[in-house]
mmCIF file of N, CA and C in Angstrom:
data_model
loop_
_atom_site.group_PDB
_atom_site.id
_atom_site.type_symbol
_atom_site.label_atom_id
_atom_site.label_comp_id
_atom_site.label_asym_id
_atom_site.label_seq_id
_atom_site.Cartn_x
_atom_site.Cartn_y
_atom_site.Cartn_z
ATOM 1 N N HIS A 558 87.140 111.921 104.427
ATOM 2 C CA HIS A 558 88.504 111.534 104.755
ATOM 3 C C HIS A 558 88.505 110.102 105.261
ATOM 4 N N ILE A 559 89.503 109.334 104.875
ATOM 5 C CA ILE A 559 89.547 107.907 105.211
ATOM 6 C C ILE A 559 89.628 107.674 106.716
ATOM 7 N N LEU A 560 90.271 108.577 107.441
ATOM 8 C CA LEU A 560 90.415 108.407 108.883
ATOM 9 C C LEU A 560 89.060 108.450 109.586
ATOM 10 N N GLN A 561 88.140 109.252 109.088
ATOM 11 C CA GLN A 561 86.805 109.338 109.685
ATOM 12 C C GLN A 561 86.050 108.020 109.556
ATOM 13 N N VAL A 562 86.326 107.273 108.533
ATOM 14 C CA VAL A 562 85.696 105.971 108.337
ATOM 15 C C VAL A 562 86.458 104.892 109.093
ATOM 16 N N LEU A 563 87.771 104.983 109.064
ATOM 17 C CA LEU A 563 88.622 103.946 109.623
ATOM 18 C C LEU A 563 88.641 103.938 111.149
ATOM 19 N N LEU A 564 88.684 105.109 111.771
ATOM 20 C CA LEU A 564 88.804 105.200 113.226
ATOM 21 C C LEU A 564 87.662 104.501 113.966
ATOM 22 N N PRO A 565 86.395 104.729 113.623
ATOM 23 C CA PRO A 565 85.326 104.002 114.316
ATOM 24 C C PRO A 565 85.434 102.484 114.134
ATOM 25 N N MET A 566 85.870 102.052 112.964
ATOM 26 C CA MET A 566 86.023 100.624 112.712
ATOM 27 C C MET A 566 87.105 100.039 113.621
ATOM 28 N N VAL A 567 88.234 100.737 113.756
ATOM 29 C CA VAL A 567 89.330 100.267 114.609
ATOM 30 C C VAL A 567 88.882 100.236 116.067
ATOM 31 N N ARG A 568 88.164 101.246 116.495
ATOM 32 C CA ARG A 568 87.670 101.279 117.883
ATOM 33 C C ARG A 568 86.738 100.097 118.145
ATOM 34 N N GLY A 569 85.836 99.829 117.209
ATOM 35 C CA GLY A 569 84.931 98.683 117.344
ATOM 36 C C GLY A 569 85.693 97.369 117.379
ATOM 37 N N TRP A 570 86.725 97.265 116.572
ATOM 38 C CA TRP A 570 87.583 96.078 116.520
ATOM 39 C C TRP A 570 88.227 95.832 117.884
ATOM 40 N N LYS A 571 88.809 96.906 118.467
ATOM 41 C CA LYS A 571 89.458 96.802 119.777
ATOM 42 C C LYS A 571 88.446 96.461 120.862
ATOM 43 N N ALA A 572 87.283 97.107 120.830
ATOM 44 C CA ALA A 572 86.244 96.876 121.840
ATOM 45 C C ALA A 572 85.765 95.423 121.813
ATOM 46 N N ALA A 573 85.821 94.798 120.658
ATOM 47 C CA ALA A 573 85.397 93.405 120.528
ATOM 48 C C ALA A 573 86.482 92.439 120.997
ATOM 49 N N GLY A 574 87.641 92.965 121.431
ATOM 50 C CA GLY A 574 88.720 92.125 121.930
ATOM 51 C C GLY A 574 89.471 91.369 120.851
ATOM 52 N N LYS A 575 89.413 91.859 119.645
ATOM 53 C CA LYS A 575 90.096 91.184 118.538
ATOM 54 C C LYS A 575 91.596 91.505 118.577
ATOM 55 N N PRO A 576 92.409 90.706 117.879
ATOM 56 C CA PRO A 576 93.865 90.941 117.896
ATOM 57 C C PRO A 576 94.220 92.303 117.299
ATOM 58 N N PRO A 577 95.431 92.790 117.619
ATOM 59 C CA PRO A 577 95.843 94.107 117.100
ATOM 60 C C PRO A 577 95.713 94.175 115.576
ATOM 61 N N MET A 578 95.321 95.340 115.104
ATOM 62 C CA MET A 578 95.138 95.558 113.673
ATOM 63 C C MET A 578 96.231 96.500 113.177
ATOM 64 N N ASN A 579 96.816 96.159 112.042
ATOM 65 C CA ASN A 579 97.773 97.042 111.397
ATOM 66 C C ASN A 579 97.102 97.651 110.175
ATOM 67 N N VAL A 580 97.213 98.958 110.030
ATOM 68 C CA VAL A 580 96.590 99.660 108.925
ATOM 69 C C VAL A 580 97.659 100.466 108.202
ATOM 70 N N ALA A 581 97.650 100.372 106.886
ATOM 71 C CA ALA A 581 98.571 101.172 106.080
ATOM 72 C C ALA A 581 97.757 101.953 105.063
ATOM 73 N N SER A 582 98.048 103.219 104.952
ATOM 74 C CA SER A 582 97.409 104.064 103.952
ATOM 75 C C SER A 582 98.467 104.428 102.928
ATOM 76 N N VAL A 583 98.215 104.079 101.684
ATOM 77 C CA VAL A 583 99.204 104.296 100.632
ATOM 78 C C VAL A 583 98.576 105.109 99.514
ATOM 79 N N ASP A 584 99.247 106.176 99.124
ATOM 80 C CA ASP A 584 98.780 106.995 98.012
ATOM 81 C C ASP A 584 99.613 106.646 96.788
ATOM 82 N N ILE A 585 99.006 105.960 95.825
ATOM 83 C CA ILE A 585 99.752 105.577 94.625
ATOM 84 C C ILE A 585 99.467 106.516 93.460
ATOM 85 N N HIS A 586 98.733 107.588 93.724
ATOM 86 C CA HIS A 586 98.349 108.524 92.668
ATOM 87 C C HIS A 586 99.558 109.018 91.869
ATOM 88 N N LYS A 587 100.636 109.335 92.539
ATOM 89 C CA LYS A 587 101.816 109.854 91.855
ATOM 90 C C LYS A 587 103.016 108.914 92.017
ATOM 91 N N SER A 588 102.725 107.622 92.027
ATOM 92 C CA SER A 588 103.784 106.654 92.285
ATOM 93 C C SER A 588 104.887 106.675 91.237
ATOM 94 N N TYR A 589 104.559 106.948 89.983
ATOM 95 C CA TYR A 589 105.597 106.981 88.950
ATOM 96 C C TYR A 589 106.544 108.165 89.127
ATOM 97 N N ASP A 590 106.099 109.170 89.864
ATOM 98 C CA ASP A 590 106.947 110.342 90.094
ATOM 99 C C ASP A 590 108.143 110.023 90.979
ATOM 100 N N THR A 591 108.052 108.942 91.758
ATOM 101 C CA THR A 591 109.108 108.653 92.718
ATOM 102 C C THR A 591 109.926 107.402 92.380
ATOM 103 N N LEU A 592 109.625 106.754 91.262
ATOM 104 C CA LEU A 592 110.403 105.570 90.892
ATOM 105 C C LEU A 592 111.859 105.946 90.631
ATOM 106 N N LYS A 593 112.731 105.074 91.035
ATOM 107 C CA LYS A 593 114.159 105.275 90.804
ATOM 108 C C LYS A 593 114.511 104.729 89.418
ATOM 109 N N VAL A 594 114.888 105.620 88.532
ATOM 110 C CA VAL A 594 115.163 105.258 87.141
ATOM 111 C C VAL A 594 116.257 104.194 87.046
ATOM 112 N N LYS A 595 117.322 104.353 87.785
ATOM 113 C CA LYS A 595 118.424 103.373 87.727
ATOM 114 C C LYS A 595 117.942 101.987 88.143
ATOM 115 N N LYS A 596 117.059 101.930 89.151
ATOM 116 C CA LYS A 596 116.542 100.636 89.609
ATOM 117 C C LYS A 596 115.638 100.012 88.544
ATOM 118 N N VAL A 597 114.796 100.822 87.899
ATOM 119 C CA VAL A 597 113.939 100.313 86.822
ATOM 120 C C VAL A 597 114.803 99.728 85.708
ATOM 121 N N LEU A 598 115.837 100.459 85.315
ATOM 122 C CA LEU A 598 116.727 99.962 84.257
ATOM 123 C C LEU A 598 117.438 98.682 84.681
ATOM 124 N N GLU A 599 117.818 98.593 85.942
ATOM 125 C CA GLU A 599 118.484 97.397 86.452
ATOM 126 C C GLU A 599 117.540 96.186 86.391
ATOM 127 N N VAL A 600 116.296 96.369 86.804
ATOM 128 C CA VAL A 600 115.325 95.280 86.794
ATOM 129 C C VAL A 600 115.028 94.834 85.357
ATOM 130 N N VAL A 601 114.834 95.788 84.460
ATOM 131 C CA VAL A 601 114.559 95.444 83.062
ATOM 132 C C VAL A 601 115.778 94.755 82.447
ATOM 133 N N ASP A 602 116.961 95.225 82.789
ATOM 134 C CA ASP A 602 118.191 94.625 82.272
ATOM 135 C C ASP A 602 118.285 93.150 82.679
ATOM 136 N N GLN A 603 117.882 92.839 83.900
ATOM 137 C CA GLN A 603 117.891 91.449 84.365
ATOM 138 C C GLN A 603 116.760 90.637 83.733
ATOM 139 N N THR A 604 115.641 91.297 83.427
ATOM 140 C CA THR A 604 114.471 90.610 82.869
ATOM 141 C C THR A 604 114.673 90.255 81.404
ATOM 142 N N LEU A 605 115.241 91.167 80.628
ATOM 143 C CA LEU A 605 115.493 90.900 79.209
ATOM 144 C C LEU A 605 116.765 90.064 79.101
ATOM 145 N N SER A 606 116.581 88.761 79.136
ATOM 146 C CA SER A 606 117.734 87.870 79.204
ATOM 147 C C SER A 606 118.172 87.321 77.846
ATOM 148 N N GLU A 607 117.353 87.510 76.818
ATOM 149 C CA GLU A 607 117.667 86.960 75.496
ATOM 150 C C GLU A 607 118.289 88.033 74.607
ATOM 151 N N PRO A 608 119.059 87.626 73.588
ATOM 152 C CA PRO A 608 119.705 88.616 72.715
ATOM 153 C C PRO A 608 118.741 89.340 71.775
ATOM 154 N N ASP A 609 117.628 88.674 71.384
ATOM 155 C CA ASP A 609 116.658 89.357 70.519
ATOM 156 C C ASP A 609 115.255 88.807 70.752
ATOM 157 N N TYR A 610 114.268 89.633 70.363
ATOM 158 C CA TYR A 610 112.861 89.339 70.636
ATOM 159 C C TYR A 610 112.020 89.494 69.376
ATOM 160 N N LEU A 611 110.978 88.672 69.295
ATOM 161 C CA LEU A 611 110.001 88.755 68.216
ATOM 162 C C LEU A 611 108.766 89.440 68.793
ATOM 163 N N ILE A 612 108.303 90.496 68.129
ATOM 164 C CA ILE A 612 107.134 91.239 68.583
ATOM 165 C C ILE A 612 106.038 91.040 67.545
ATOM 166 N N LYS A 613 104.905 90.485 67.997
ATOM 167 C CA LYS A 613 103.782 90.188 67.099
ATOM 168 C C LYS A 613 102.597 91.060 67.494
ATOM 169 N N ARG A 614 101.853 91.541 66.478
ATOM 170 C CA ARG A 614 100.673 92.382 66.731
ATOM 171 C C ARG A 614 99.398 91.642 66.358
ATOM 172 N N PHE A 615 98.398 91.813 67.234
ATOM 173 C CA PHE A 615 97.079 91.245 67.031
ATOM 174 C C PHE A 615 96.056 92.357 67.236
ATOM 175 N N ALA A 616 94.860 92.146 66.730
ATOM 176 C CA ALA A 616 93.735 93.045 67.011
ATOM 177 C C ALA A 616 92.637 92.194 67.618
ATOM 178 N N ALA A 617 91.980 92.730 68.640
ATOM 179 C CA ALA A 617 90.863 92.031 69.269
ATOM 180 C C ALA A 617 89.666 92.979 69.280
ATOM 181 N N TRP A 618 88.510 92.430 68.927
ATOM 182 C CA TRP A 618 87.282 93.226 68.970
ATOM 183 C C TRP A 618 86.271 92.493 69.827
ATOM 184 N N THR A 619 85.681 93.224 70.767
ATOM 185 C CA THR A 619 84.581 92.693 71.569
ATOM 186 C C THR A 619 83.499 93.758 71.623
ATOM 187 N N PRO A 620 82.254 93.346 71.784
ATOM 188 C CA PRO A 620 81.178 94.342 71.868
ATOM 189 C C PRO A 620 81.369 95.313 73.029
ATOM 190 N N ARG A 621 81.907 94.827 74.120
ATOM 191 C CA ARG A 621 82.066 95.662 75.312
ATOM 192 C C ARG A 621 83.238 96.641 75.220
ATOM 193 N N ARG A 622 84.378 96.187 74.703
ATOM 194 C CA ARG A 622 85.591 97.015 74.675
ATOM 195 C C ARG A 622 85.899 97.601 73.312
ATOM 196 N N GLY A 623 85.203 97.147 72.273
ATOM 197 C CA GLY A 623 85.490 97.641 70.939
ATOM 198 C C GLY A 623 86.796 97.063 70.424
ATOM 199 N N LEU A 624 87.450 97.813 69.540
ATOM 200 C CA LEU A 624 88.693 97.359 68.931
ATOM 201 C C LEU A 624 89.880 97.761 69.800
ATOM 202 N N ARG A 625 90.752 96.807 70.046
ATOM 203 C CA ARG A 625 91.992 97.101 70.773
ATOM 204 C C ARG A 625 93.123 96.312 70.137
ATOM 205 N N PHE A 626 94.315 96.832 70.306
ATOM 206 C CA PHE A 626 95.479 96.193 69.721
ATOM 207 C C PHE A 626 96.311 95.557 70.820
ATOM 208 N N ILE A 627 96.846 94.396 70.519
ATOM 209 C CA ILE A 627 97.627 93.624 71.478
ATOM 210 C C ILE A 627 98.985 93.347 70.860
ATOM 211 N N GLN A 628 100.022 93.527 71.638
ATOM 212 C CA GLN A 628 101.372 93.173 71.190
ATOM 213 C C GLN A 628 101.923 92.125 72.137
ATOM 214 N N LYS A 629 102.536 91.111 71.596
ATOM 215 C CA LYS A 629 103.174 90.070 72.383
ATOM 216 C C LYS A 629 104.639 90.009 71.982
ATOM 217 N N ALA A 630 105.499 90.040 72.968
ATOM 218 C CA ALA A 630 106.935 89.934 72.713
ATOM 219 C C ALA A 630 107.462 88.679 73.394
ATOM 220 N N ARG A 631 108.232 87.926 72.666
ATOM 221 C CA ARG A 631 108.848 86.709 73.187
ATOM 222 C C ARG A 631 110.270 86.636 72.640
ATOM 223 N N PRO A 632 111.115 85.888 73.334
ATOM 224 C CA PRO A 632 112.433 85.649 72.727
ATOM 225 C C PRO A 632 112.226 85.076 71.327
ATOM 226 N N SER A 633 113.019 85.510 70.389
ATOM 227 C CA SER A 633 112.816 85.078 68.994
ATOM 228 C C SER A 633 112.972 83.570 68.833
ATOM 229 N N SER A 634 113.618 82.916 69.769
ATOM 230 C CA SER A 634 113.768 81.461 69.708
ATOM 231 C C SER A 634 112.488 80.733 70.131
ATOM 232 N N GLU A 635 111.497 81.466 70.672
ATOM 233 C CA GLU A 635 110.244 80.860 71.150
ATOM 234 C C GLU A 635 109.066 81.259 70.272
ATOM 235 N N TYR A 636 109.127 80.931 69.012
ATOM 236 C CA TYR A 636 108.027 81.260 68.106
ATOM 237 C C TYR A 636 106.793 80.424 68.452
ATOM 238 N N HIS A 637 105.642 81.088 68.571
ATOM 239 C CA HIS A 637 104.375 80.400 68.813
ATOM 240 C C HIS A 637 103.450 80.662 67.628
ATOM 241 N N PRO A 638 102.852 79.618 67.043
ATOM 242 C CA PRO A 638 101.915 79.833 65.938
ATOM 243 C C PRO A 638 100.700 80.631 66.412
ATOM 244 N N PHE A 639 100.013 81.251 65.455
ATOM 245 C CA PHE A 639 98.866 82.105 65.775
ATOM 246 C C PHE A 639 97.826 81.389 66.633
ATOM 247 N N MET A 640 97.502 80.151 66.326
ATOM 248 C CA MET A 640 96.465 79.440 67.088
ATOM 249 C C MET A 640 96.852 79.294 68.554
ATOM 250 N N GLN A 641 98.108 79.097 68.832
ATOM 251 C CA GLN A 641 98.569 78.987 70.217
ATOM 252 C C GLN A 641 98.447 80.345 70.921
ATOM 253 N N GLU A 642 98.842 81.400 70.230
ATOM 254 C CA GLU A 642 98.701 82.750 70.788
ATOM 255 C C GLU A 642 97.218 83.072 70.995
ATOM 256 N N ALA A 643 96.384 82.696 70.010
ATOM 257 C CA ALA A 643 94.953 82.997 70.064
ATOM 258 C C ALA A 643 94.293 82.322 71.265
ATOM 259 N N GLU A 644 94.660 81.083 71.539
ATOM 260 C CA GLU A 644 94.083 80.381 72.689
ATOM 261 C C GLU A 644 94.412 81.091 73.992
ATOM 262 N N ALA A 645 95.640 81.564 74.118
ATOM 263 C CA ALA A 645 96.037 82.276 75.340
ATOM 264 C C ALA A 645 95.275 83.594 75.481
ATOM 265 N N ILE A 646 95.130 84.324 74.381
ATOM 266 C CA ILE A 646 94.413 85.603 74.419
ATOM 267 C C ILE A 646 92.922 85.355 74.646
ATOM 268 N N ALA A 647 92.373 84.312 74.028
ATOM 269 C CA ALA A 647 90.946 84.009 74.161
ATOM 270 C C ALA A 647 90.566 83.663 75.596
ATOM 271 N N ALA A 648 91.524 83.213 76.380
ATOM 272 C CA ALA A 648 91.240 82.887 77.779
ATOM 273 C C ALA A 648 90.791 84.119 78.563
ATOM 274 N N THR A 649 91.181 85.304 78.104
ATOM 275 C CA THR A 649 90.792 86.542 78.794
ATOM 276 C C THR A 649 89.890 87.431 77.945
ATOM 277 N N THR A 650 89.566 87.004 76.732
ATOM 278 C CA THR A 650 88.724 87.794 75.828
ATOM 279 C C THR A 650 87.531 86.949 75.407
ATOM 280 N N ARG A 651 86.345 87.325 75.838
ATOM 281 C CA ARG A 651 85.140 86.545 75.534
ATOM 282 C C ARG A 651 84.273 87.253 74.491
ATOM 283 N N ASN A 652 83.547 86.470 73.714
ATOM 284 C CA ASN A 652 82.576 86.993 72.742
ATOM 285 C C ASN A 652 83.196 88.029 71.811
ATOM 286 N N GLY A 653 84.277 87.660 71.196
ATOM 287 C CA GLY A 653 84.931 88.615 70.324
ATOM 288 C C GLY A 653 85.618 87.957 69.149
ATOM 289 N N VAL A 654 86.344 88.773 68.429
ATOM 290 C CA VAL A 654 87.078 88.327 67.258
ATOM 291 C C VAL A 654 88.545 88.696 67.465
ATOM 292 N N LEU A 655 89.417 87.758 67.175
ATOM 293 C CA LEU A 655 90.849 87.991 67.287
ATOM 294 C C LEU A 655 91.465 87.867 65.906
ATOM 295 N N MET A 656 92.286 88.850 65.530
ATOM 296 C CA MET A 656 92.903 88.856 64.200
ATOM 297 C C MET A 656 94.420 88.933 64.313
ATOM 298 N N ASP A 657 95.098 88.096 63.574
ATOM 299 C CA ASP A 657 96.551 88.180 63.468
ATOM 300 C C ASP A 657 96.846 89.255 62.435
ATOM 301 N N LEU A 658 97.505 90.316 62.829
ATOM 302 C CA LEU A 658 97.805 91.400 61.894
ATOM 303 C C LEU A 658 99.021 91.094 61.028
ATOM 304 N N VAL A 659 99.637 89.956 61.253
ATOM 305 C CA VAL A 659 100.807 89.499 60.504
ATOM 306 C C VAL A 659 101.866 90.600 60.453
ATOM 307 N N GLU A 660 102.044 91.257 61.577
ATOM 308 C CA GLU A 660 103.107 92.255 61.735
ATOM 309 C C GLU A 660 104.093 91.695 62.742
ATOM 310 N N TYR A 661 105.193 91.183 62.240
ATOM 311 C CA TYR A 661 106.209 90.598 63.093
ATOM 312 C C TYR A 661 107.465 91.455 62.990
ATOM 313 N N ASN A 662 107.920 91.951 64.110
ATOM 314 C CA ASN A 662 109.133 92.756 64.146
ATOM 315 C C ASN A 662 110.130 92.112 65.094
ATOM 316 N N TYR A 663 111.366 92.303 64.791
ATOM 317 C CA TYR A 663 112.423 91.804 65.661
ATOM 318 C C TYR A 663 113.095 92.988 66.341
ATOM 319 N N ALA A 664 113.452 92.789 67.598
ATOM 320 C CA ALA A 664 114.154 93.830 68.348
ATOM 321 C C ALA A 664 115.316 93.197 69.098
ATOM 322 N N LYS A 665 116.446 93.840 69.012
ATOM 323 C CA LYS A 665 117.625 93.368 69.743
ATOM 324 C C LYS A 665 117.578 93.899 71.169
ATOM 325 N N ARG A 666 118.022 93.082 72.096
ATOM 326 C CA ARG A 666 118.025 93.450 73.513
ATOM 327 C C ARG A 666 118.743 94.773 73.734
ATOM 328 N N ALA A 667 119.898 94.935 73.129
ATOM 329 C CA ALA A 667 120.679 96.165 73.304
ATOM 330 C C ALA A 667 119.893 97.386 72.820
ATOM 331 N N ASP A 668 119.185 97.242 71.693
ATOM 332 C CA ASP A 668 118.383 98.361 71.177
ATOM 333 C C ASP A 668 117.230 98.698 72.128
ATOM 334 N N LEU A 669 116.600 97.665 72.682
ATOM 335 C CA LEU A 669 115.508 97.898 73.635
ATOM 336 C C LEU A 669 116.015 98.619 74.880
ATOM 337 N N MET A 670 117.151 98.183 75.392
ATOM 338 C CA MET A 670 117.718 98.822 76.587
ATOM 339 C C MET A 670 118.129 100.266 76.290
ATOM 340 N N ASN A 671 118.713 100.511 75.113
ATOM 341 C CA ASN A 671 119.101 101.879 74.746
ATOM 342 C C ASN A 671 117.879 102.786 74.609
ATOM 343 N N LEU A 672 116.820 102.271 74.001
ATOM 344 C CA LEU A 672 115.604 103.056 73.837
ATOM 345 C C LEU A 672 114.983 103.387 75.194
ATOM 346 N N LEU A 673 114.857 102.388 76.049
ATOM 347 C CA LEU A 673 114.292 102.615 77.386
ATOM 348 C C LEU A 673 115.152 103.597 78.170
ATOM 349 N N SER A 674 116.438 103.425 78.114
ATOM 350 C CA SER A 674 117.355 104.323 78.822
ATOM 351 C C SER A 674 117.205 105.762 78.330
ATOM 352 N N SER A 675 117.113 105.950 77.028
ATOM 353 C CA SER A 675 116.982 107.312 76.502
ATOM 354 C C SER A 675 115.657 107.941 76.930
ATOM 355 N N HIS A 676 114.584 107.158 76.993
ATOM 356 C CA HIS A 676 113.287 107.691 77.438
ATOM 357 C C HIS A 676 113.306 108.052 78.920
ATOM 358 N N LEU A 677 113.962 107.223 79.721
ATOM 359 C CA LEU A 677 113.935 107.440 81.168
ATOM 360 C C LEU A 677 114.995 108.419 81.666
ATOM 361 N N GLU A 678 116.159 108.408 81.043
ATOM 362 C CA GLU A 678 117.257 109.222 81.556
ATOM 363 C C GLU A 678 117.408 110.573 80.857
ATOM 364 N N TYR A 679 116.783 110.741 79.703
ATOM 365 C CA TYR A 679 116.975 111.971 78.949
ATOM 366 C C TYR A 679 115.656 112.617 78.552
ATOM 367 N N ASN A 680 114.691 112.627 79.460
ATOM 368 C CA ASN A 680 113.395 113.237 79.192
ATOM 369 C C ASN A 680 113.469 114.733 79.474
ATOM 370 N N VAL A 681 113.209 115.538 78.464
ATOM 371 C CA VAL A 681 113.251 116.988 78.607
ATOM 372 C C VAL A 681 111.831 117.510 78.770
ATOM 373 N N VAL A 682 111.650 118.333 79.789
ATOM 374 C CA VAL A 682 110.345 118.908 80.099
ATOM 375 C C VAL A 682 110.394 120.399 79.779
ATOM 376 N N HIS A 683 109.373 120.895 79.094
ATOM 377 C CA HIS A 683 109.288 122.328 78.791
ATOM 378 C C HIS A 683 108.372 122.966 79.829
ATOM 379 N N MET A 684 108.933 123.896 80.619
ATOM 380 C CA MET A 684 108.161 124.541 81.670
ATOM 381 C C MET A 684 108.639 125.978 81.836
ATOM 382 N N SER A 685 107.701 126.896 81.868
ATOM 383 C CA SER A 685 108.027 128.320 82.069
ATOM 384 C C SER A 685 109.078 128.808 81.085
ATOM 385 N N ASN A 686 108.901 128.492 79.814
ATOM 386 C CA ASN A 686 109.832 128.899 78.757
ATOM 387 C C ASN A 686 111.252 128.375 78.963
ATOM 388 N N LYS A 687 111.383 127.288 79.702
ATOM 389 C CA LYS A 687 112.683 126.663 79.915
ATOM 390 C C LYS A 687 112.580 125.186 79.555
ATOM 391 N N HIS A 688 113.699 124.629 79.137
ATOM 392 C CA HIS A 688 113.787 123.196 78.899
ATOM 393 C C HIS A 688 114.584 122.591 80.044
ATOM 394 N N LEU A 689 113.957 121.661 80.769
ATOM 395 C CA LEU A 689 114.566 121.052 81.945
ATOM 396 C C LEU A 689 114.692 119.546 81.752
ATOM 397 N N LEU A 690 115.785 118.988 82.238
ATOM 398 C CA LEU A 690 116.000 117.552 82.169
ATOM 399 C C LEU A 690 115.357 116.915 83.394
ATOM 400 N N GLN A 691 114.433 115.969 83.169
ATOM 401 C CA GLN A 691 113.792 115.277 84.280
ATOM 402 C C GLN A 691 114.811 114.352 84.919
ATOM 403 N N THR A 692 115.007 114.491 86.236
ATOM 404 C CA THR A 692 116.033 113.703 86.923
ATOM 405 C C THR A 692 115.455 112.653 87.862
ATOM 406 N N GLY A 693 114.149 112.642 88.045
ATOM 407 C CA GLY A 693 113.531 111.652 88.931
ATOM 408 C C GLY A 693 112.197 111.225 88.387
ATOM 409 N N GLY A 694 111.813 109.999 88.705
ATOM 410 C CA GLY A 694 110.514 109.492 88.286
ATOM 411 C C GLY A 694 110.512 109.039 86.839
ATOM 412 N N ILE A 695 109.353 108.587 86.425
ATOM 413 C CA ILE A 695 109.165 108.050 85.079
ATOM 414 C C ILE A 695 108.293 109.023 84.283
ATOM 415 N N PRO A 696 108.726 109.439 83.092
ATOM 416 C CA PRO A 696 107.910 110.351 82.279
ATOM 417 C C PRO A 696 106.539 109.737 81.996
ATOM 418 N N GLN A 697 105.486 110.521 82.180
ATOM 419 C CA GLN A 697 104.117 110.028 81.987
ATOM 420 C C GLN A 697 103.338 110.810 80.961
ATOM 421 N N GLY A 698 104.004 111.546 80.128
ATOM 422 C CA GLY A 698 103.283 112.336 79.130
ATOM 423 C C GLY A 698 102.848 113.665 79.736
ATOM 424 N N GLN A 699 101.938 114.329 79.062
ATOM 425 C CA GLN A 699 101.516 115.637 79.501
ATOM 426 C C GLN A 699 100.599 115.523 80.710
ATOM 427 N N GLY A 700 100.858 116.318 81.730
ATOM 428 C CA GLY A 700 100.036 116.311 82.948
ATOM 429 C C GLY A 700 98.774 117.123 82.771
ATOM 430 N N ASN A 701 97.924 117.023 83.774
ATOM 431 C CA ASN A 701 96.653 117.755 83.742
ATOM 432 C C ASN A 701 96.786 119.117 84.373
#
């Protein structure tokens, strides 16, 4: 238990005459269960400020992580050539290969907001032979 480790440390801190210590214990294990859906939608609504977005797909392969897929979304008015995107991705990907999958999709802001809203506000959970509408938190797929 964390208190068994923390308490002796705090006592030693006080005995040494150090300034008061503030300690916070936070359990983020189920943090998505308590998110306020309306607030998430409000924040995303403010963040998506452009009318449409360009979504580009890349593949990156490294010996350590294997093959992974990367998607980058930008306002459609901010097109970046592959080499510019590659330099940004290469800054965090070492000893690997980056491929432009030449998959460019456009998404309208309204469609993105509608899709997110439908996922967050209308998630149906099947439990005990009943279908229930999830009213709190963010859907996280099937639990353990």
